[in-house]
Short mmCIF file of C-alpha atoms and ligand atoms in Angstrom, two decimals:
data_model
loop_
_atom_site.label_atom_id
_atom_site.label_comp_id
_atom_site.label_asym_id
_atom_site.label_seq_id
_atom_site.Cartn_x
_atom_site.Cartn_y
_atom_site.Cartn_z
CA MET A 3 0.00 0.00 0.00
CA ARG A 4 1.05 3.59 -0.43
CA LEU A 5 1.10 5.83 2.58
CA THR A 6 2.30 9.27 3.48
CA ILE A 7 3.31 10.27 6.97
CA PHE A 8 3.40 13.92 8.04
CA GLY A 9 5.98 14.43 10.78
CA SER A 10 9.23 12.43 11.00
CA GLY A 11 9.71 12.48 14.76
CA TYR A 12 9.63 9.69 17.33
CA VAL A 13 6.24 8.48 16.08
CA GLY A 14 6.26 9.29 12.36
CA LEU A 15 9.74 7.96 11.67
CA VAL A 16 9.15 4.72 13.56
CA GLN A 17 5.81 4.24 11.87
CA GLY A 18 7.30 4.97 8.46
CA ALA A 19 10.14 2.49 8.95
CA CYS A 20 7.86 -0.25 10.32
CA MET A 21 5.22 0.19 7.62
CA ALA A 22 7.94 0.05 4.94
CA GLU A 23 9.38 -3.05 6.59
CA MET A 24 6.07 -4.78 5.88
CA GLY A 25 6.42 -4.02 2.17
CA ASN A 26 4.44 -0.78 1.96
CA HIS A 27 5.71 2.21 0.02
CA VAL A 28 6.06 5.07 2.49
CA VAL A 29 6.77 8.74 1.93
CA CYS A 30 7.69 10.69 5.08
CA TYR A 31 7.17 14.43 4.89
CA ASP A 32 8.44 16.98 7.40
CA ILE A 33 8.62 20.77 7.38
CA ASP A 34 12.00 20.58 9.09
CA GLU A 35 14.33 20.76 6.10
CA ASP A 36 17.40 20.00 8.15
CA LYS A 37 15.82 16.83 9.53
CA ILE A 38 14.85 15.62 6.05
CA ALA A 39 18.32 16.43 4.70
CA ARG A 40 19.89 14.40 7.52
CA LEU A 41 17.52 11.49 6.88
CA ASN A 42 18.29 11.61 3.18
CA ALA A 43 21.99 11.53 4.06
CA GLY A 44 21.40 8.33 6.06
CA GLU A 45 21.54 10.00 9.48
CA ILE A 46 18.91 9.20 12.11
CA PRO A 47 18.08 12.39 14.02
CA ILE A 48 16.85 10.60 17.18
CA TYR A 49 18.11 7.72 19.27
CA GLU A 50 15.73 4.79 19.20
CA PRO A 51 17.10 1.24 19.48
CA GLY A 52 16.86 -0.70 16.21
CA LEU A 53 15.52 2.22 14.17
CA GLU A 54 18.63 2.89 12.15
CA ALA A 55 18.76 -0.61 10.64
CA TYR A 56 15.07 -0.45 9.72
CA VAL A 57 15.44 2.92 8.02
CA GLU A 58 18.60 1.91 6.19
CA ARG A 59 17.15 -1.35 4.88
CA ASN A 60 13.93 0.20 3.64
CA VAL A 61 15.51 3.27 2.07
CA GLU A 62 17.85 0.92 0.26
CA ALA A 63 14.89 -1.15 -0.95
CA GLY A 64 13.19 1.99 -2.25
CA ARG A 65 10.19 1.57 0.08
CA LEU A 66 10.96 4.53 2.35
CA GLU A 67 11.47 8.09 1.15
CA PHE A 68 11.87 11.45 2.88
CA THR A 69 10.70 14.68 1.37
CA THR A 70 9.84 18.31 1.97
CA ASP A 71 7.78 18.37 -1.21
CA VAL A 72 4.22 18.62 0.04
CA LYS A 73 2.65 18.07 -3.39
CA LYS A 74 4.51 14.80 -3.76
CA ALA A 75 3.52 13.82 -0.21
CA VAL A 76 -0.20 14.37 -0.73
CA SER A 77 -0.29 12.78 -4.16
CA HIS A 78 1.57 9.67 -2.93
CA GLY A 79 -0.51 7.96 -0.29
CA LEU A 80 -4.06 6.73 -0.13
CA PHE A 81 -3.45 6.99 3.62
CA GLN A 82 -2.28 10.39 4.85
CA PHE A 83 -1.07 9.92 8.42
CA ILE A 84 -0.72 12.93 10.70
CA ALA A 85 2.10 12.31 13.20
CA VAL A 86 3.12 15.86 14.04
CA GLY A 87 3.67 17.24 17.52
CA THR A 88 0.82 18.45 19.72
CA PRO A 89 2.73 20.44 22.34
CA PRO A 90 1.00 22.12 25.25
CA ASP A 91 -0.30 25.61 24.67
CA GLU A 92 0.28 28.22 27.36
CA ASP A 93 -2.93 27.22 29.16
CA GLY A 94 -2.08 23.48 29.09
CA SER A 95 -4.44 22.62 26.23
CA ALA A 96 -3.04 20.76 23.22
CA ASP A 97 -1.82 23.15 20.55
CA LEU A 98 -3.32 21.92 17.30
CA LYS A 99 -1.51 24.32 15.00
CA HIS A 100 0.70 21.61 13.44
CA VAL A 101 -2.19 19.19 13.00
CA LEU A 102 -4.33 21.84 11.33
CA ALA A 103 -1.41 22.97 9.16
CA VAL A 104 -1.22 19.41 7.84
CA ALA A 105 -4.99 19.36 7.25
CA LYS A 106 -4.62 22.58 5.29
CA ALA A 107 -1.74 21.17 3.22
CA ILE A 108 -3.75 18.05 2.42
CA GLY A 109 -6.75 20.14 1.40
CA GLU A 110 -4.59 22.33 -0.80
CA ASN A 111 -3.02 19.43 -2.68
CA MET A 112 -5.59 16.66 -2.70
CA ASP A 113 -7.10 15.65 -6.04
CA GLU A 114 -8.49 12.19 -5.33
CA TYR A 115 -9.93 10.15 -2.47
CA ARG A 116 -7.76 10.21 0.66
CA ILE A 117 -8.01 8.68 4.12
CA VAL A 118 -6.63 11.20 6.59
CA VAL A 119 -5.50 9.31 9.68
CA ASP A 120 -4.74 11.16 12.88
CA LYS A 121 -1.96 9.45 14.82
CA SER A 122 -0.97 12.47 16.88
CA THR A 123 -2.45 12.58 20.37
CA VAL A 124 -5.28 15.08 20.09
CA PRO A 125 -8.27 16.25 22.14
CA VAL A 126 -11.69 14.80 21.52
CA GLY A 127 -13.28 16.63 18.62
CA THR A 128 -10.05 17.19 16.67
CA ALA A 129 -11.11 14.92 13.80
CA ASP A 130 -14.08 17.27 13.26
CA LYS A 131 -11.67 20.23 13.13
CA VAL A 132 -9.40 18.44 10.65
CA LYS A 133 -12.40 17.63 8.47
CA ALA A 134 -13.67 21.22 8.67
CA GLU A 135 -10.25 22.58 7.69
CA ILE A 136 -9.95 20.28 4.66
CA ASP A 137 -13.54 21.12 3.63
CA ARG A 138 -12.77 24.82 3.98
CA VAL A 139 -9.66 24.64 1.78
CA LEU A 140 -11.36 22.44 -0.82
CA ALA A 141 -14.23 24.93 -0.98
CA GLU A 142 -11.72 27.73 -1.46
CA ARG A 143 -10.22 25.78 -4.35
CA GLY A 144 -13.71 25.17 -5.74
CA LYS A 145 -12.99 21.43 -5.63
CA SER A 146 -15.10 18.54 -4.45
CA VAL A 147 -12.94 15.59 -3.45
CA GLU A 148 -14.09 12.73 -1.24
CA PHE A 149 -12.10 11.99 1.93
CA ASP A 150 -12.49 10.39 5.33
CA VAL A 151 -10.91 11.35 8.64
CA VAL A 152 -9.92 8.54 11.01
CA SER A 153 -8.49 8.50 14.52
CA ASN A 154 -5.73 5.93 14.98
CA PRO A 155 -3.81 6.96 18.11
CA GLU A 156 -0.32 5.62 18.69
CA PHE A 157 0.68 3.75 21.84
CA LEU A 158 4.37 3.07 21.23
CA LYS A 159 6.89 3.71 24.00
CA GLU A 160 10.14 5.50 23.26
CA GLY A 161 13.01 3.10 23.89
CA ALA A 162 10.92 0.14 22.72
CA ALA A 163 9.16 1.85 19.85
CA ILE A 164 10.02 -0.62 17.10
CA SER A 165 8.82 -3.69 18.98
CA ASP A 166 5.73 -1.82 20.22
CA PHE A 167 4.86 -0.86 16.67
CA MET A 168 5.60 -4.27 15.19
CA LYS A 169 3.73 -6.13 17.93
CA PRO A 170 1.10 -3.72 19.21
CA ASP A 171 -1.10 -4.55 22.21
CA ARG A 172 -3.97 -2.99 20.33
CA ILE A 173 -4.70 -1.00 17.19
CA ILE A 174 -7.41 1.53 17.88
CA VAL A 175 -9.34 2.69 14.84
CA GLY A 176 -11.99 5.35 15.28
CA THR A 177 -14.16 5.96 12.21
CA ASP A 178 -17.69 6.78 11.24
CA ASN A 179 -17.36 4.86 7.98
CA PRO A 180 -17.10 1.03 8.00
CA ARG A 181 -15.29 1.07 4.64
CA THR A 182 -12.32 2.96 6.13
CA THR A 183 -12.18 0.52 9.05
CA GLU A 184 -11.77 -2.28 6.52
CA LEU A 185 -9.05 -0.39 4.60
CA LEU A 186 -7.13 0.22 7.84
CA ARG A 187 -7.67 -3.42 8.77
CA SER A 188 -5.89 -4.43 5.55
CA LEU A 189 -3.08 -1.95 6.17
CA TYR A 190 -2.53 -3.33 9.67
CA GLU A 191 -3.06 -6.99 8.68
CA PRO A 192 0.66 -7.87 8.86
CA PHE A 193 0.83 -6.50 12.45
CA ASN A 194 -2.24 -8.44 13.39
CA ARG A 195 -1.48 -12.01 12.48
CA SER A 196 -1.39 -13.95 15.75
CA HIS A 197 -4.78 -12.59 16.82
CA ASP A 198 -6.99 -9.66 15.94
CA ARG A 199 -5.75 -6.65 17.83
CA LEU A 200 -7.77 -4.09 15.93
CA ILE A 201 -10.45 -2.45 18.04
CA SER A 202 -12.82 -0.30 16.09
CA MET A 203 -14.97 2.38 17.65
CA ASP A 204 -16.38 5.84 17.01
CA ILE A 205 -13.91 8.67 16.45
CA ARG A 206 -14.42 10.50 19.74
CA SER A 207 -13.98 7.36 21.83
CA ALA A 208 -10.75 6.59 19.95
CA GLU A 209 -9.42 10.07 20.62
CA LEU A 210 -10.30 9.74 24.31
CA THR A 211 -8.82 6.21 24.58
CA LYS A 212 -5.31 7.56 24.01
CA TYR A 213 -5.64 10.20 26.73
CA ALA A 214 -7.27 7.69 29.06
CA ALA A 215 -4.31 5.29 28.69
CA ASN A 216 -1.72 7.96 29.41
CA ALA A 217 -3.73 9.47 32.25
CA MET A 218 -4.08 6.04 33.88
CA LEU A 219 -0.33 5.37 33.63
CA ALA A 220 0.53 8.82 34.97
CA THR A 221 -1.92 8.25 37.83
CA LYS A 222 -0.16 5.02 38.79
CA ILE A 223 3.17 6.83 38.91
CA SER A 224 1.92 9.77 40.94
CA PHE A 225 0.09 7.41 43.29
CA MET A 226 3.30 5.52 44.00
CA ASN A 227 5.30 8.71 44.39
CA GLU A 228 2.78 10.03 46.88
CA LEU A 229 2.97 6.75 48.80
CA ALA A 230 6.78 6.93 48.65
CA ASN A 231 6.75 10.37 50.24
CA MET A 232 4.46 9.09 52.97
CA ALA A 233 6.71 6.05 53.49
CA GLU A 234 9.61 8.42 54.19
CA LYS A 235 7.58 10.17 56.86
CA PHE A 236 6.38 6.90 58.36
CA GLY A 237 9.78 5.18 58.33
CA ALA A 238 8.52 2.50 55.92
CA ASP A 239 10.25 1.22 52.80
CA ILE A 240 8.24 1.80 49.62
CA GLU A 241 10.10 -1.02 47.88
CA HIS A 242 8.55 -3.54 50.30
CA VAL A 243 5.19 -1.85 49.84
CA ARG A 244 5.51 -1.99 46.06
CA ILE A 245 6.15 -5.72 46.10
CA GLY A 246 3.41 -6.19 48.67
CA ILE A 247 0.73 -4.46 46.61
CA GLY A 248 1.93 -5.66 43.21
CA SER A 249 1.27 -9.24 44.23
CA ASP A 250 -2.45 -8.49 44.07
CA PRO A 251 -3.38 -9.31 40.47
CA ARG A 252 -5.92 -6.49 40.50
CA ILE A 253 -2.97 -4.10 41.03
CA GLY A 254 -0.05 -5.89 39.35
CA TYR A 255 3.66 -5.06 39.32
CA HIS A 256 3.70 -2.96 36.17
CA PHE A 257 4.23 0.77 36.35
CA ILE A 258 4.23 1.13 40.13
CA TYR A 259 7.84 2.19 40.52
CA PRO A 260 8.42 5.29 42.63
CA GLY A 261 10.96 7.72 41.22
CA ALA A 262 11.81 11.27 40.28
CA GLY A 263 8.47 12.01 38.59
CA TYR A 264 7.28 11.28 35.07
CA GLY A 265 8.58 13.28 32.12
CA GLY A 266 8.74 12.89 28.39
CA SER A 267 6.71 14.25 25.56
CA CYS A 268 3.48 12.50 26.51
CA PHE A 269 2.33 12.10 30.13
CA PRO A 270 2.83 15.68 31.34
CA LYS A 271 1.23 17.33 28.33
CA ASP A 272 -1.51 14.73 27.89
CA VAL A 273 -2.65 14.80 31.52
CA GLN A 274 -2.78 18.59 31.35
CA ALA A 275 -4.55 18.64 27.99
CA LEU A 276 -7.19 16.16 29.16
CA ALA A 277 -7.81 18.14 32.35
CA LYS A 278 -8.08 21.31 30.27
CA SER A 279 -10.53 19.72 27.83
CA ALA A 280 -12.56 18.52 30.82
CA SER A 281 -12.68 21.98 32.36
CA GLU A 282 -13.68 23.52 29.04
CA SER A 283 -16.58 21.11 28.93
CA GLY A 284 -17.61 22.16 32.45
CA TYR A 285 -16.09 19.21 34.32
CA ASP A 286 -13.50 19.67 37.05
CA ALA A 287 -11.00 16.81 36.62
CA ALA A 288 -9.91 16.81 40.26
CA LEU A 289 -7.98 13.54 40.08
CA LEU A 290 -6.01 14.50 36.96
CA ASN A 291 -5.09 17.86 38.41
CA ALA A 292 -3.81 16.12 41.54
CA VAL A 293 -1.80 13.63 39.46
CA GLU A 294 -0.06 16.51 37.75
CA GLU A 295 0.47 18.45 40.99
CA VAL A 296 2.02 15.41 42.70
CA ASN A 297 4.31 14.94 39.71
CA HIS A 298 5.33 18.55 39.78
CA ARG A 299 6.37 18.20 43.41
CA GLN A 300 8.10 14.88 42.79
CA LYS A 301 10.38 16.38 40.19
CA ARG A 302 11.75 18.62 42.97
CA ARG A 303 12.48 15.73 45.35
CA LEU A 304 16.03 15.02 44.19
CA PHE A 305 16.99 18.65 44.61
CA GLU A 306 15.28 18.78 48.02
CA LYS A 307 17.18 15.73 49.20
CA LEU A 308 20.48 17.28 48.20
CA SER A 309 19.54 20.63 49.62
CA ASP A 310 18.51 19.07 52.94
CA HIS A 311 21.77 17.16 53.09
CA TYR A 312 23.72 20.39 52.66
CA ASP A 313 21.45 22.35 55.05
CA GLY A 314 20.16 24.46 52.20
CA ASN A 315 23.59 25.60 51.07
CA LEU A 316 24.58 24.18 47.71
CA LYS A 317 26.59 27.18 46.63
CA GLY A 318 29.93 26.09 45.20
CA LYS A 319 29.03 22.38 45.30
CA THR A 320 29.71 20.19 42.29
CA ILE A 321 27.08 17.56 41.62
CA ALA A 322 27.65 14.58 39.32
CA LEU A 323 24.54 13.55 37.38
CA TRP A 324 24.07 10.12 35.85
CA GLY A 325 21.24 10.19 33.35
CA LEU A 326 19.67 13.13 31.51
CA SER A 327 16.99 11.55 29.32
CA PHE A 328 13.52 11.26 30.84
CA LYS A 329 13.86 7.48 30.81
CA PRO A 330 16.44 4.95 29.60
CA ASN A 331 16.94 3.99 25.94
CA THR A 332 15.99 7.35 24.53
CA ASP A 333 17.70 10.70 24.03
CA ASP A 334 14.42 12.53 24.66
CA MET A 335 14.70 15.17 27.37
CA ARG A 336 11.27 16.76 26.99
CA ALA A 337 9.95 17.49 30.51
CA ALA A 338 12.73 15.34 31.96
CA PRO A 339 13.23 15.40 35.76
CA SER A 340 16.95 15.99 35.12
CA ARG A 341 16.07 19.44 33.79
CA VAL A 342 14.25 20.46 36.96
CA LEU A 343 17.15 19.17 39.04
CA MET A 344 19.87 20.91 37.00
CA GLU A 345 18.02 24.20 36.83
CA SER A 346 17.44 24.15 40.61
CA LEU A 347 21.10 23.35 41.19
CA TRP A 348 22.24 26.24 39.01
CA ASP A 349 19.82 28.56 40.81
CA ALA A 350 21.34 27.43 44.10
CA GLY A 351 24.88 28.19 42.88
CA ALA A 352 25.98 24.59 42.29
CA THR A 353 27.63 23.20 39.18
CA VAL A 354 26.81 19.98 37.34
CA ARG A 355 29.00 17.32 35.75
CA ALA A 356 26.65 15.24 33.63
CA TYR A 357 26.87 11.94 31.85
CA ASP A 358 24.22 10.18 29.75
CA PRO A 359 24.83 7.40 27.22
CA GLU A 360 22.63 9.04 24.55
CA ALA A 361 21.15 12.37 25.59
CA MET A 362 24.17 14.67 25.91
CA GLU A 363 23.81 16.07 22.42
CA GLU A 364 20.18 16.88 23.16
CA ALA A 365 21.15 18.43 26.51
CA ALA A 366 23.75 20.60 24.75
CA ARG A 367 21.05 21.71 22.32
CA ILE A 368 18.68 22.65 25.17
CA TYR A 369 21.38 24.31 27.30
CA PRO A 370 23.85 25.80 24.83
CA ASP A 371 26.88 27.35 26.54
CA GLN A 372 25.29 26.83 29.94
CA GLU A 373 27.48 27.97 32.76
CA GLY A 374 27.88 25.33 35.46
CA LEU A 375 27.33 22.39 33.12
CA THR A 376 30.10 20.05 32.00
CA PHE A 377 29.42 16.99 29.85
CA CYS A 378 31.56 13.95 30.55
CA GLU A 379 32.39 11.17 28.11
CA LYS A 380 32.19 8.45 30.74
CA SER A 381 30.11 7.94 33.85
CA TYR A 382 33.09 7.86 36.21
CA GLU A 383 34.59 10.93 34.60
CA ALA A 384 31.57 12.81 35.93
CA LEU A 385 32.66 11.95 39.48
CA ALA A 386 35.99 13.75 39.19
CA GLY A 387 35.81 16.77 41.50
CA ALA A 388 32.19 16.03 42.43
CA ASP A 389 30.86 16.41 45.97
CA ALA A 390 27.79 14.21 45.45
CA LEU A 391 26.34 11.86 42.85
CA VAL A 392 22.71 11.84 41.73
CA ILE A 393 21.30 9.04 39.59
CA VAL A 394 18.39 10.45 37.65
CA THR A 395 17.76 7.92 34.85
CA GLU A 396 17.92 4.16 35.28
CA TRP A 397 20.13 3.26 32.31
CA GLN A 398 21.30 -0.37 32.57
CA GLU A 399 24.94 0.66 32.96
CA PHE A 400 24.15 2.43 36.26
CA ARG A 401 22.62 -0.63 37.88
CA SER A 402 25.78 -2.27 39.13
CA PRO A 403 28.32 0.48 39.69
CA ASP A 404 31.67 0.24 41.42
CA PHE A 405 30.74 1.67 44.80
CA GLN A 406 34.32 1.59 46.01
CA THR A 407 35.34 3.95 43.19
CA ILE A 408 32.33 6.14 43.89
CA LYS A 409 33.37 6.34 47.54
CA GLU A 410 36.90 7.27 46.56
CA MET A 411 35.95 9.86 43.95
CA VAL A 412 32.88 11.62 45.37
CA ALA A 413 34.23 14.07 47.95
CA ASP A 414 31.29 14.03 50.37
CA ALA A 415 30.46 10.35 49.66
CA VAL A 416 26.80 11.19 49.01
CA VAL A 417 24.65 9.24 46.56
CA VAL A 418 21.09 10.31 45.74
CA ASP A 419 19.30 7.57 43.84
CA GLY A 420 16.19 8.80 42.04
CA ARG A 421 15.28 5.30 40.84
CA ASN A 422 15.78 3.05 43.88
CA LEU A 423 18.34 0.93 42.06
CA PHE A 424 20.25 -0.37 45.07
CA ASP A 425 19.95 -2.04 48.43
CA PRO A 426 20.54 0.79 50.93
CA GLU A 427 22.47 -1.42 53.34
CA MET A 428 24.82 -2.58 50.61
CA VAL A 429 25.55 0.99 49.48
CA GLU A 430 26.07 2.17 53.03
CA ALA A 431 28.47 -0.70 53.66
CA PHE A 432 30.87 1.17 51.34
CA GLY A 433 30.73 4.19 53.63
CA LEU A 434 28.44 6.13 51.31
CA GLU A 435 25.54 8.23 52.51
CA TYR A 436 22.59 6.98 50.49
CA TYR A 437 19.31 8.77 49.78
CA ALA A 438 16.62 7.07 47.73
CA ILE A 439 12.90 7.56 47.12
CA GLY A 440 10.51 6.49 49.83
CA ARG A 441 12.93 4.23 51.64
CA GLY A 442 12.07 5.09 55.26
CA ARG A 443 15.61 5.29 56.48
CA GLY A 444 18.48 6.85 54.62
CA THR A 445 16.29 9.82 53.84
CA ASN A 446 16.35 13.20 55.39
CA ALA A 447 12.82 12.83 56.68
CA PRO A 448 12.45 12.75 60.46
CA ARG A 449 12.89 9.17 61.59
CA PRO A 450 10.20 7.77 63.86
CA ASN A 451 10.96 5.21 66.53
CA PHE A 452 9.22 2.37 64.83
CA GLY A 453 10.01 0.32 61.78
CA ARG A 454 13.80 0.67 62.14
CA ARG A 455 15.81 -1.78 60.09
CA LYS A 456 18.29 -3.94 61.95
CA THR A 457 21.33 -1.99 60.85
CA ASP A 458 19.88 1.25 62.14
CA LYS A 459 22.17 2.72 64.73
CA ALA A 460 20.97 4.59 67.82
N1 NAD B 18 6.88 10.28 21.41
C1 NAD B 18 6.09 9.32 21.85
O1 NAD B 18 6.50 8.41 22.58
C2 NAD B 18 4.65 9.30 21.44
C3 NAD B 18 3.90 8.13 21.63
C4 NAD B 18 2.57 8.13 21.23
C5 NAD B 18 2.00 9.27 20.69
N2 NAD B 18 2.74 10.40 20.55
C6 NAD B 18 2.12 11.56 19.93
O2 NAD B 18 2.49 11.59 18.56
C7 NAD B 18 2.66 12.94 18.14
C8 NAD B 18 4.05 13.16 17.61
O3 NAD B 18 4.96 12.98 18.66
P1 NAD B 18 6.54 12.85 18.43
O4 NAD B 18 7.13 12.52 19.75
O5 NAD B 18 6.80 11.99 17.26
O6 NAD B 18 6.87 14.38 18.06
P2 NAD B 18 8.24 14.96 17.47
O7 NAD B 18 8.33 16.34 17.97
O8 NAD B 18 9.36 14.01 17.71
O9 NAD B 18 7.99 15.00 15.89
C9 NAD B 18 7.05 15.83 15.29
C10 NAD B 18 7.56 16.16 13.91
O10 NAD B 18 6.52 16.85 13.20
C11 NAD B 18 7.13 17.81 12.36
N3 NAD B 18 6.14 18.80 11.93
C12 NAD B 18 5.63 19.87 12.58
N4 NAD B 18 4.74 20.51 11.81
C13 NAD B 18 4.66 19.82 10.64
C14 NAD B 18 3.90 19.98 9.46
N5 NAD B 18 3.04 20.97 9.33
N6 NAD B 18 4.08 19.09 8.46
C15 NAD B 18 4.96 18.07 8.59
N7 NAD B 18 5.71 17.88 9.69
C16 NAD B 18 5.56 18.74 10.71
C17 NAD B 18 8.25 18.38 13.21
O11 NAD B 18 9.21 19.04 12.43
C18 NAD B 18 8.78 17.09 13.88
O12 NAD B 18 9.80 16.51 13.10
C19 NAD B 18 2.29 13.80 19.35
O13 NAD B 18 0.94 14.15 19.28
C20 NAD B 18 2.54 12.89 20.51
O14 NAD B 18 1.76 13.22 21.62
C21 NAD B 18 4.05 10.44 20.89
#
């Protein structure tokens, strides 16, 4: 089949490569000329495991093309996928300007039947706006061309995007026309072989399903972070609590890890956008607002732990940071907790020595010539001259560090672990002062007289 994808970012590029891998002929269009030039030169502008090989193979086979020629893009595909960004507007609502710009471009260049498929995460009612925009432009051109608008939200996770796309848990298709459902069913057939994963529904429900999924996942994270903060006050260990509650199949072990708050391009903006849509419709989304508020506070926790350790005086301190991306296996730093931490440290007069396996280029782009920020080629290089170490992202290579070297290199022998990677007693056995998330002891919360662990002194 022939398809066009507008937007060659984390979603559009992965989708393009995976669709081409199945034998389709894909044209990826982006307004970012530099990005398209890099792609045409064989360079992958983002880090996503496995993506490079997919792109290379399919470009070579002539099934995957990149262009900035909008006419070519619209005339190529029966399916016109919209995979452009939907960043938050100033008031938290989703900014639809990119989505509507694509609708306009399709309307301006469309001469035969097209299925316009919205893959971007968009508020309920967006398909109607896309349709209205195309209708408006067609009317302006004095043309009457048939088209359908479909909602087909994307559920891939950065870091595992290829396997998520190739083996999706579900394929949501929202249409008001059974014929388009069948056409999308044929397009997705190769991804759907072991059992039927395609769930068809009306357009509005499909649009809401995407927000509902992200809001539920964000809620789980904020719930655990809230519990973790309580555990610190109570002298309990959230890691025991996590295992204790996860054993209930109604709760499960997935996605109940406490940490430094959720980031990335999806949860923060989607929770806010859904709450905003709710309030515009006259509904106060109290739970969603609380989820976001708890997350906001959680992103400050690592800084607070450091600040408490140094009695509020971080001026002149050098802090080593392991991990900049919002999660492992991506270079994405959108809304990353590391940003809140670094910016707070700079405000407090501290300097940062940072290491990340993939995100340093992105960090340098976000913070060009930033005073108080040094990038280090290796994780242990970041410890040179550091007073404390903070682990912000749980990359595999941080899971089993050499604590003896950390003890020798980090001047104040302080480790703040934003991902609860280690056994506190084991870390402390090396003479390190260890702060984690929600782990009763080893935190700077007041310690009650109950629930002490056996190594607790005094
Ligand atoms: N990143 C994820 O993990 C993920 C997962 C599921 C859904 N989504 C959703 O998918 C959408 C895209 O997200 P992303 O992370 O791929 O964004 P991204 O920022 O990585 O990529 C968006 C791309 O769209 C391009 N673009 C902007 N305006 C354009 C236009 N008029 N025509 C063509 N291209 C244009 C930009 O140049 C950019 O390359 C968002 O709505 C997001 O919420 C993202």
